[in-house]
CSV table of C-alpha atoms and ligand atoms in Angstrom, one decimal:
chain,number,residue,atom,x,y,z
A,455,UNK,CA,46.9,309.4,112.4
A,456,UNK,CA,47.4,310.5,108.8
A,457,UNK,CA,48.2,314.0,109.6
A,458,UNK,CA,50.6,312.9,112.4
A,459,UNK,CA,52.0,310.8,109.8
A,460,UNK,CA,52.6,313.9,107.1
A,461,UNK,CA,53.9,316.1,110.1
A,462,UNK,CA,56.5,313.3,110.4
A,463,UNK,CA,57.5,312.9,107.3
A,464,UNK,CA,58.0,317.2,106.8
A,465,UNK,CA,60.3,316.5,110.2
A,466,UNK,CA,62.1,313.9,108.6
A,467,UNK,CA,62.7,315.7,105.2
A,468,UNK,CA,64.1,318.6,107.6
A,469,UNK,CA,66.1,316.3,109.2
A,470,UNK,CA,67.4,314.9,106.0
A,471,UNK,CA,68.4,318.5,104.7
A,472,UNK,CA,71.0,318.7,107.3
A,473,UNK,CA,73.0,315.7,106.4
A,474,UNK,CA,76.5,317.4,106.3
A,475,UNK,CA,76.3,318.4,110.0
A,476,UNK,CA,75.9,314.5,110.6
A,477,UNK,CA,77.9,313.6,108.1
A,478,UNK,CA,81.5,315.1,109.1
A,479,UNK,CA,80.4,313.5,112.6
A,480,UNK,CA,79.8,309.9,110.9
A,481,UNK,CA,82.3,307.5,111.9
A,482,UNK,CA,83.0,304.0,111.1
A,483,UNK,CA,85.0,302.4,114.0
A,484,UNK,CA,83.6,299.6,115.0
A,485,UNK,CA,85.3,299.2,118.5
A,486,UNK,CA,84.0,303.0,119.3
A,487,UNK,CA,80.4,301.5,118.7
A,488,UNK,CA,80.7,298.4,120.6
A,489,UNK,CA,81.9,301.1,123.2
A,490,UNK,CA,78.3,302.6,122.9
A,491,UNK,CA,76.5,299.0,122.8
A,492,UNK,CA,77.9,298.1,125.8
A,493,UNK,CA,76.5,300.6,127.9
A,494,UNK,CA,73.1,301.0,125.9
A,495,UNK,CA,69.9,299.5,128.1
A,496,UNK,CA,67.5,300.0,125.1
A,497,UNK,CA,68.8,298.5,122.1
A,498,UNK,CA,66.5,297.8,118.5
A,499,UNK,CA,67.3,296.6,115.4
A,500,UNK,CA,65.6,297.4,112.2
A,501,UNK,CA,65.8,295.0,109.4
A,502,UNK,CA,64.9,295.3,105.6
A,503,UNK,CA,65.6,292.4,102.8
A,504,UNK,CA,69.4,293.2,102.5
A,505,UNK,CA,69.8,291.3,105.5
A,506,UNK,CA,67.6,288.3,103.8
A,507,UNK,CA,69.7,288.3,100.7
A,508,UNK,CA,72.8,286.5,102.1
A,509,UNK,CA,70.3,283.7,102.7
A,510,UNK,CA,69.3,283.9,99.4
A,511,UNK,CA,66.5,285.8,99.4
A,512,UNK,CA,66.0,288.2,96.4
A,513,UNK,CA,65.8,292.4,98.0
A,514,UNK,CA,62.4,294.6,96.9
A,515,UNK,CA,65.0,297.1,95.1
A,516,UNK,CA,67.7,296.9,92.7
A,517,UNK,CA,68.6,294.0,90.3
A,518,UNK,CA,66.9,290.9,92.3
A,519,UNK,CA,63.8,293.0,92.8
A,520,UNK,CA,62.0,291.8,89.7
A,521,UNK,CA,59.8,288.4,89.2
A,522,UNK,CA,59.2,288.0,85.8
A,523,UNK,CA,58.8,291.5,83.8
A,524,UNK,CA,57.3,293.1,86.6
A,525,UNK,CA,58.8,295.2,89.8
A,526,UNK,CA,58.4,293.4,92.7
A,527,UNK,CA,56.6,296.7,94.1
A,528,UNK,CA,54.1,297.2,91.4
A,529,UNK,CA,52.6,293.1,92.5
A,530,UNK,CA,52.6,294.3,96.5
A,531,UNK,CA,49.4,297.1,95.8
A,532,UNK,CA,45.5,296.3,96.2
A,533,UNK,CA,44.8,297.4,92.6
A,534,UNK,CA,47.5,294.6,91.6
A,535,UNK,CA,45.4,291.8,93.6
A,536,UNK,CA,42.2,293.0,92.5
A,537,UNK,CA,43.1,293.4,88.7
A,538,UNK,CA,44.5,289.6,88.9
A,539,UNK,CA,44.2,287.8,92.2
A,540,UNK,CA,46.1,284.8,90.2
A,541,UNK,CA,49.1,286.8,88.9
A,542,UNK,CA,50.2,287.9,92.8
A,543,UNK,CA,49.1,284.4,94.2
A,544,UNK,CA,51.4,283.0,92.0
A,545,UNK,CA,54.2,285.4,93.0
A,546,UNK,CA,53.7,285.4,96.5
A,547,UNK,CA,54.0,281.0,96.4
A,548,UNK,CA,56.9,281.5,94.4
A,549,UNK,CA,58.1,283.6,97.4
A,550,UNK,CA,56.6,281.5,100.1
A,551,UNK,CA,58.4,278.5,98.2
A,552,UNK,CA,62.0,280.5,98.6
A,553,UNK,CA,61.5,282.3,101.8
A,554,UNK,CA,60.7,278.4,103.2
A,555,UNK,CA,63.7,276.4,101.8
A,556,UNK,CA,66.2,279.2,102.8
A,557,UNK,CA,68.0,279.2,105.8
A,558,UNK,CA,69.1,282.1,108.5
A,559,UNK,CA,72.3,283.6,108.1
A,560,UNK,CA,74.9,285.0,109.9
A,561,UNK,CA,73.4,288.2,110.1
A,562,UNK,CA,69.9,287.3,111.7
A,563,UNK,CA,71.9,284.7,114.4
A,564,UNK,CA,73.9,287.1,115.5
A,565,UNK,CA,71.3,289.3,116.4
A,566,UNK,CA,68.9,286.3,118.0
A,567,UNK,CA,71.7,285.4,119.9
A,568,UNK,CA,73.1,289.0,121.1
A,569,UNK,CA,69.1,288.8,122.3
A,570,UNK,CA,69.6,285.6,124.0
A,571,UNK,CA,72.6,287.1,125.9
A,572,UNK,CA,71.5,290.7,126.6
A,573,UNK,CA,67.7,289.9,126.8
A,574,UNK,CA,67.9,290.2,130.8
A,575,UNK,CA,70.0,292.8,131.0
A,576,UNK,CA,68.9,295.1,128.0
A,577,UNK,CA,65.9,295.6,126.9
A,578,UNK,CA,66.6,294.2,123.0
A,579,UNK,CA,64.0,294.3,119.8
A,580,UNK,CA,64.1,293.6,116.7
A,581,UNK,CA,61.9,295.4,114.2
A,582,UNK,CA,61.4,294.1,110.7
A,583,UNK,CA,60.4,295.2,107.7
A,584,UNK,CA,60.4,291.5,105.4
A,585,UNK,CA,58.4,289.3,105.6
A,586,UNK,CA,60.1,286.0,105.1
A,587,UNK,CA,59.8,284.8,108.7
A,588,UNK,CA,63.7,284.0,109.1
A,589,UNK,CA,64.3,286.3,112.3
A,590,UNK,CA,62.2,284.1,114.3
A,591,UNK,CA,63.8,280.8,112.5
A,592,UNK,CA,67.1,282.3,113.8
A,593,UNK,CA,65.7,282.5,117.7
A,594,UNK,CA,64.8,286.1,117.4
A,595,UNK,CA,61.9,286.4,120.2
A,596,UNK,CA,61.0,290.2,120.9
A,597,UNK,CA,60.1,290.3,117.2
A,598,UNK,CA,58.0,292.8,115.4
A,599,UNK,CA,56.7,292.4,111.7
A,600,UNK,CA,55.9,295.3,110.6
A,601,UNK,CA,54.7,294.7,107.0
A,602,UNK,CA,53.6,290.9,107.7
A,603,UNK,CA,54.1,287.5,107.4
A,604,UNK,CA,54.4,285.3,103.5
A,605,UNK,CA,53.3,282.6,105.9
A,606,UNK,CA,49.8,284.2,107.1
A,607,UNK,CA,46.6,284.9,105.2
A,608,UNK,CA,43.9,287.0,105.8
A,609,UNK,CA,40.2,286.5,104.2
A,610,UNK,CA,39.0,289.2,102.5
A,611,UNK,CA,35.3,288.7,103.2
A,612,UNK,CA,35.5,287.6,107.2
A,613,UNK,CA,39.2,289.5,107.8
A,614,UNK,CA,40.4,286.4,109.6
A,615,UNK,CA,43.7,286.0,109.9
A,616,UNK,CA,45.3,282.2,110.0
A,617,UNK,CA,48.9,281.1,109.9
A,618,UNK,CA,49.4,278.9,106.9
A,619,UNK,CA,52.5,277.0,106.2
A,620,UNK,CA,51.0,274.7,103.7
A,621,UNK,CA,53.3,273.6,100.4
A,622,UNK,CA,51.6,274.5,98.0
A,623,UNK,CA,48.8,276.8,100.1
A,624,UNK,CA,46.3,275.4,97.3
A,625,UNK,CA,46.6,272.9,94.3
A,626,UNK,CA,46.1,275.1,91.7
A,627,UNK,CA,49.4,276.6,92.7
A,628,UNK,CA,51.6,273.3,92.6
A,629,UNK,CA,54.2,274.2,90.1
A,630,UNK,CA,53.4,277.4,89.7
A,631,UNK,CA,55.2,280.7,90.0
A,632,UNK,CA,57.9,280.6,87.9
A,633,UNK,CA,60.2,283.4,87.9
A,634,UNK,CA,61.5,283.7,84.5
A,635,UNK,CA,60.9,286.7,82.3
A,636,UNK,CA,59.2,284.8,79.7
A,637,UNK,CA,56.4,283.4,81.3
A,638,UNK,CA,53.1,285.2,80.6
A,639,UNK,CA,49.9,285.9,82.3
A,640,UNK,CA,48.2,283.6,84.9
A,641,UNK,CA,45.5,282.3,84.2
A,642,UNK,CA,44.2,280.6,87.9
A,643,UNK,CA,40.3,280.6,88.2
A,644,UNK,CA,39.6,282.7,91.5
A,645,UNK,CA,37.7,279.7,92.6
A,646,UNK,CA,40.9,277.9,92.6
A,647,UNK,CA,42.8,280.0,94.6
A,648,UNK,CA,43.0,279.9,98.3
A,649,UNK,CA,39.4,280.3,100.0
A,650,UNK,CA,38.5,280.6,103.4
A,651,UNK,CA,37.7,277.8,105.4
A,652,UNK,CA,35.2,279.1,107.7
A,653,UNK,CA,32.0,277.7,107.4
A,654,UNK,CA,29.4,280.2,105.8
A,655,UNK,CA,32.3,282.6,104.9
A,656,UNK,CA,34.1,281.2,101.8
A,657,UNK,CA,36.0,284.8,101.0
A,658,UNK,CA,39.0,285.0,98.9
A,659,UNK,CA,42.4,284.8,101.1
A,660,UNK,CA,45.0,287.3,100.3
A,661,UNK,CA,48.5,287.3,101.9
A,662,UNK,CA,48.4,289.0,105.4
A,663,UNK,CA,50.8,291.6,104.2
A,664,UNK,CA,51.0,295.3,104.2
A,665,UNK,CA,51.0,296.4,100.5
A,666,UNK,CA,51.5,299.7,98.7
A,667,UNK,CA,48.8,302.4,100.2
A,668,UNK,CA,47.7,300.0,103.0
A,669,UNK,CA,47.7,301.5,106.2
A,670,UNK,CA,50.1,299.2,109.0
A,671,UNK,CA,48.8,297.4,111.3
A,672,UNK,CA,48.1,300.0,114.5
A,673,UNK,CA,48.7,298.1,117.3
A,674,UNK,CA,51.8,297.0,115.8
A,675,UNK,CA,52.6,300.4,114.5
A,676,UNK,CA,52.6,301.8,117.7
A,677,UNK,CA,54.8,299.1,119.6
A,678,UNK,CA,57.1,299.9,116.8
A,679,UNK,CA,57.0,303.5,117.0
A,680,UNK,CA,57.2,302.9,121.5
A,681,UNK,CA,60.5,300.9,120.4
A,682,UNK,CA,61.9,303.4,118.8
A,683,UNK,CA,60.8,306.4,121.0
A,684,UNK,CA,62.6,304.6,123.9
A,685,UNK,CA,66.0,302.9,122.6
A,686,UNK,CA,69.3,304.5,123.6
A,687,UNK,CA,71.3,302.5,120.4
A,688,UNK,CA,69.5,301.4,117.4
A,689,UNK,CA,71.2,299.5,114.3
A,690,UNK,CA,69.5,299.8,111.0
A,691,UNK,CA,70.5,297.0,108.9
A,692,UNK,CA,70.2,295.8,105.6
A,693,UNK,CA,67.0,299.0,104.4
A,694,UNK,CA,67.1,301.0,101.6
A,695,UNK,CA,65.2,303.3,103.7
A,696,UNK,CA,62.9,304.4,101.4
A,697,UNK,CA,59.6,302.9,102.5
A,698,UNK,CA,57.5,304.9,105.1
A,699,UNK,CA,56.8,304.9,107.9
A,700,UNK,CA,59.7,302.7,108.6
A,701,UNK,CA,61.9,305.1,106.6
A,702,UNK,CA,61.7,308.0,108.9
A,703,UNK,CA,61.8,305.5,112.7
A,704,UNK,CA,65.9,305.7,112.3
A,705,UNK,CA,66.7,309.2,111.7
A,706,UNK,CA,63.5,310.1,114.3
A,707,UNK,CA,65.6,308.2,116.7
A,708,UNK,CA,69.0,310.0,115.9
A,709,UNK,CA,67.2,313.3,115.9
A,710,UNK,CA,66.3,312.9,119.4
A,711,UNK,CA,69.6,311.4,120.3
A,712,UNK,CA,69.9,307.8,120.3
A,713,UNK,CA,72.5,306.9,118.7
A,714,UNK,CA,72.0,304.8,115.3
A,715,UNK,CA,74.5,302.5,113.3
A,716,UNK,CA,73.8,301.6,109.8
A,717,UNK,CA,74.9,298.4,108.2
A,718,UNK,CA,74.7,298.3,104.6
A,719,UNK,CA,76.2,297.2,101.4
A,720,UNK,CA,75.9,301.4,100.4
A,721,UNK,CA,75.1,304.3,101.4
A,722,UNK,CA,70.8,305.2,101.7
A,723,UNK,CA,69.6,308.9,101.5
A,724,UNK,CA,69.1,308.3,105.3
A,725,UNK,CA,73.3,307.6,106.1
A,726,UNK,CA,73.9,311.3,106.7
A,727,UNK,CA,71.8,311.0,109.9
A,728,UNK,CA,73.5,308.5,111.7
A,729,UNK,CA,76.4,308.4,114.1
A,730,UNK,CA,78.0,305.2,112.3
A,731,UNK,CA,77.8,303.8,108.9
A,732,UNK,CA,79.4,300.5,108.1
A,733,UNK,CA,79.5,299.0,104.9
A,734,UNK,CA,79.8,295.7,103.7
A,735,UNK,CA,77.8,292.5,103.9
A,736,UNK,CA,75.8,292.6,107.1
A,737,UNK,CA,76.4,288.7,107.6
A,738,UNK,CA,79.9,289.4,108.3
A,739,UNK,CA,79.6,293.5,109.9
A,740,UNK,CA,76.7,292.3,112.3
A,741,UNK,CA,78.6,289.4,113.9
A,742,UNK,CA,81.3,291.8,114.6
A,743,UNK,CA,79.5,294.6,115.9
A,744,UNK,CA,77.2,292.3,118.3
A,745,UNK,CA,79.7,290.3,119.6
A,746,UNK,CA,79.9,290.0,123.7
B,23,BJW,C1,72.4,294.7,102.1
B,23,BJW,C2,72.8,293.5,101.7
B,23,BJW,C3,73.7,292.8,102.6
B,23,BJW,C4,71.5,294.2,100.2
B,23,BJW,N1,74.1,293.4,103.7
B,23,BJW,N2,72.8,295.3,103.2
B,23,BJW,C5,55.5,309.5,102.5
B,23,BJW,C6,56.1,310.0,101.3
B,23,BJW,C7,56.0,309.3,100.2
B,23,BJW,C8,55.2,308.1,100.1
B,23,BJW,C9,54.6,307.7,101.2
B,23,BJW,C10,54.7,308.3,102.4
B,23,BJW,N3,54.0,307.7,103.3
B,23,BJW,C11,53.5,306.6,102.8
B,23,BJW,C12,53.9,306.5,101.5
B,23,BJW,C13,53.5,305.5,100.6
B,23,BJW,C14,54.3,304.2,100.7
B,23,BJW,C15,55.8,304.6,100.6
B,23,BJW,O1,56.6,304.7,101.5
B,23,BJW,N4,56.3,304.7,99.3
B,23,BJW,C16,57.7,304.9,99.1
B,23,BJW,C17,58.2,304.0,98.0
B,23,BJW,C18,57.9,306.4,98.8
B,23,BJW,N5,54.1,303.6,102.0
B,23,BJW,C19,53.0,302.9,102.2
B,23,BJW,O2,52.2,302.7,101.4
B,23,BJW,C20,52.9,302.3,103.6
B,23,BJW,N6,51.6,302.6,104.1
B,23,BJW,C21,51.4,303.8,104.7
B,23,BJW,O3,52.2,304.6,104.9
B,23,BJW,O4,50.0,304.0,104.9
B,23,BJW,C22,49.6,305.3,105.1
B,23,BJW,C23,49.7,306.2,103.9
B,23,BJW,C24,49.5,305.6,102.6
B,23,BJW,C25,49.6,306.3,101.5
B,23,BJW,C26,50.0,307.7,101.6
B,23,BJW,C27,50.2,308.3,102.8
B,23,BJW,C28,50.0,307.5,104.0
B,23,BJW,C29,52.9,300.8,103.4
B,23,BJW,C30,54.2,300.3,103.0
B,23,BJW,C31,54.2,298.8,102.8
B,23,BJW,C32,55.5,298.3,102.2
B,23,BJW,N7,55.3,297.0,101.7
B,23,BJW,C33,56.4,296.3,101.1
B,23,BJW,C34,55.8,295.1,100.4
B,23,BJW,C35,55.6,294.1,101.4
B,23,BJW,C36,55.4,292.8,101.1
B,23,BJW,C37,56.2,291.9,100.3
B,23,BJW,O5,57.4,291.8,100.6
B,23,BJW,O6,55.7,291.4,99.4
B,23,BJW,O7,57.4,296.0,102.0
B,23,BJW,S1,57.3,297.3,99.9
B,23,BJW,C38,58.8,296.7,100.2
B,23,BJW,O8,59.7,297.7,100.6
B,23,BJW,C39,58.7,295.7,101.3
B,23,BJW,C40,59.8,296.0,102.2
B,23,BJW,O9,59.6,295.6,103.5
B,23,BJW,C41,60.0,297.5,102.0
B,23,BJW,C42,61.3,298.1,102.4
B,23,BJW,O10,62.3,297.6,101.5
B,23,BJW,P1,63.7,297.2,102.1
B,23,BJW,O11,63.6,296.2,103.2
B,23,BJW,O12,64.4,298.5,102.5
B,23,BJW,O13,64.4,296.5,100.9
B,23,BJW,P2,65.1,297.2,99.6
B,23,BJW,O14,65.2,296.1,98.6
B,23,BJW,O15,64.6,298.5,99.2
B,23,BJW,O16,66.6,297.5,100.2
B,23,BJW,C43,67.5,296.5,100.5
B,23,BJW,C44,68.8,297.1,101.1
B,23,BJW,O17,69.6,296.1,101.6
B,23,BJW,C45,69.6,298.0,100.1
B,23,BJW,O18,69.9,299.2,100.7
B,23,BJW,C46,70.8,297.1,99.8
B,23,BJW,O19,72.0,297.9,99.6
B,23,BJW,C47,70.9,296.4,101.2
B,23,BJW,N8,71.6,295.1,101.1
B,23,BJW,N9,72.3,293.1,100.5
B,23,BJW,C48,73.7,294.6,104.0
B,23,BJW,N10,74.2,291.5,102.3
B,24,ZN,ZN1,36.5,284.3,105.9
């Protein structure tokens, strides 16, 4: 697993050391790709926070990707949870606590409902990397999370895995979370924090989310990975593209053909690769591109 992994990677930094090739080929006319979508019968879609961030959801990178003085990133690692299982509680309610007062937007409709249209006559899947659950508020069905869900938890004694929708998921986290800069510490007992319910087991819950040096989930690894192995069209929305393994799924796609639009605000090191780029805000480039 690990080494196919690496051997990937080598194939996608060889594929990224040809971007000018792709890049006199990119093109950014939208009425040639929804030429392309038409006929596709294998489309996905892979998502990363920018297409959250019109709902109001802060992305992992760039200004909005800090909660209090830390990096977003440096919370999402095992070492992080272990050093202070209070400090990433309390940042992961204060995300639970966004992610469940915002609403879709444009973006994340306009892909459940090209689903609802095409979903007979295309095979259609969506492939996430957030975590914020708002693809499958929009209607999104053929849905696959690849780093997780805020909304699930996973014991780290029994390994159970529960959906939890509670506000807040435990007392000791009512009011907690606060985002500002100046607020220090946390200071949570680990007894207060959320505890598994199962009776004998008792273990420490954690947030049933792929952090930093975690491996993905297999099973849904591999669904991902069959997606992308098998679509004719994919659009990459909304990624910095950085973050493997999803980082290499798009240009793997384009390297064996299919053809791959990305939506973004700007360019990522993976825009080279791909047929089509199209910037702006994805809430009002999706609805264009998916229309019909
Ligand atoms: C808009 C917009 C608008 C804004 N419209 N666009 C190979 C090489 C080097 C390192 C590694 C490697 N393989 C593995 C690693 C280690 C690591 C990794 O990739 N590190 C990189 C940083 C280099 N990967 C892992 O650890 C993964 N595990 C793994 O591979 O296991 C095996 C292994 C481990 C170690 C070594 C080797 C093998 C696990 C990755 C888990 C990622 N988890 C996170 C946290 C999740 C939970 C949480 O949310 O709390 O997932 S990290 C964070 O990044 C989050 C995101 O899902 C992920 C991707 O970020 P995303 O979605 O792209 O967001 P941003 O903010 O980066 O970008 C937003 C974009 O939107 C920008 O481009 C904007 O311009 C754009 N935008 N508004 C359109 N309106
Ligand atoms: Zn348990």
């Amino acid at each position: 697993m690990c080494i196919s992994l690496i051997s990937s990677i080598r194939r996608t930094i060889v594929i990224c050391s040809f971007p000018k090739i792709m890049a006199s080929r990119q093109s950014s006319d939208m009425a040639k790709f929804r030429e392309k979508l038409k006929s596709a019968k294998d489309v996905v879609i892979l998502s990363g926070a920018g297409i959250s961030a019109e709902s109001g959801i802060p992305t992992f990178r760039g200004a909005g990707g800090y909660w209090r003085k830390y990096q977003a990133a440096s919370l999402a690692t095992p070492g992080a949870f272990r050093d202070s299982p209070s400090l990433v509680w309390e940042f992961y309610h204060y995300r639970r606590e966004v992610a469940a007062k915002a609403e879709p937007n444009a973006g994340h409709k306009a892909i459940a409902q090209y689903e609802a249209k095409h979903g007979a006559d295309k095979k259609v899947t969506v492939i996430t990397q957030n975590v914020d659950g708002l693809h499958v508020r929009a209607g999104t069905k053929n849905l696959i999370e690849l780093h997780g869900n805020l909304y699930k938890t996973r014991c780290t004694k029994c390994r159970e895995v529960l959906v939890n929708n509670d506000s807040p998921i435990c007392e000791a986290l009512a009011g907690r979370g606060a985002p500002e800069e100046n607020v220090r510490g946390s200071d949570i007992p680990v007894k207060s924090l959320p505890h598994c319910k199962k009776s004998g087991c008792g273990g420490l819950l954690r947030p049933h989310i792929v952090w930093f040096g975690e491996n993905l989930d297999s099973a849904v690894l591999e669904k991902a990975q069959a997606a992308m192995h098998t679509c004719d069209v994919c659009l990459v929305v909304g990624t910095s593209s950085v973050v493997y393994p999803a980082a290499m799924f798009a240009p793997q796609a384009a390297e064996r053909g299919a053809i791959v639009a990305e939506f973004n605000l700007e360019p990522t090191p993976a825009t080279p690769d791909f047929h089509f780029y199209f910037e702006g805000p994805c809430g009002t480039t999706l609805p264009v591109a998916l229309a019909d």
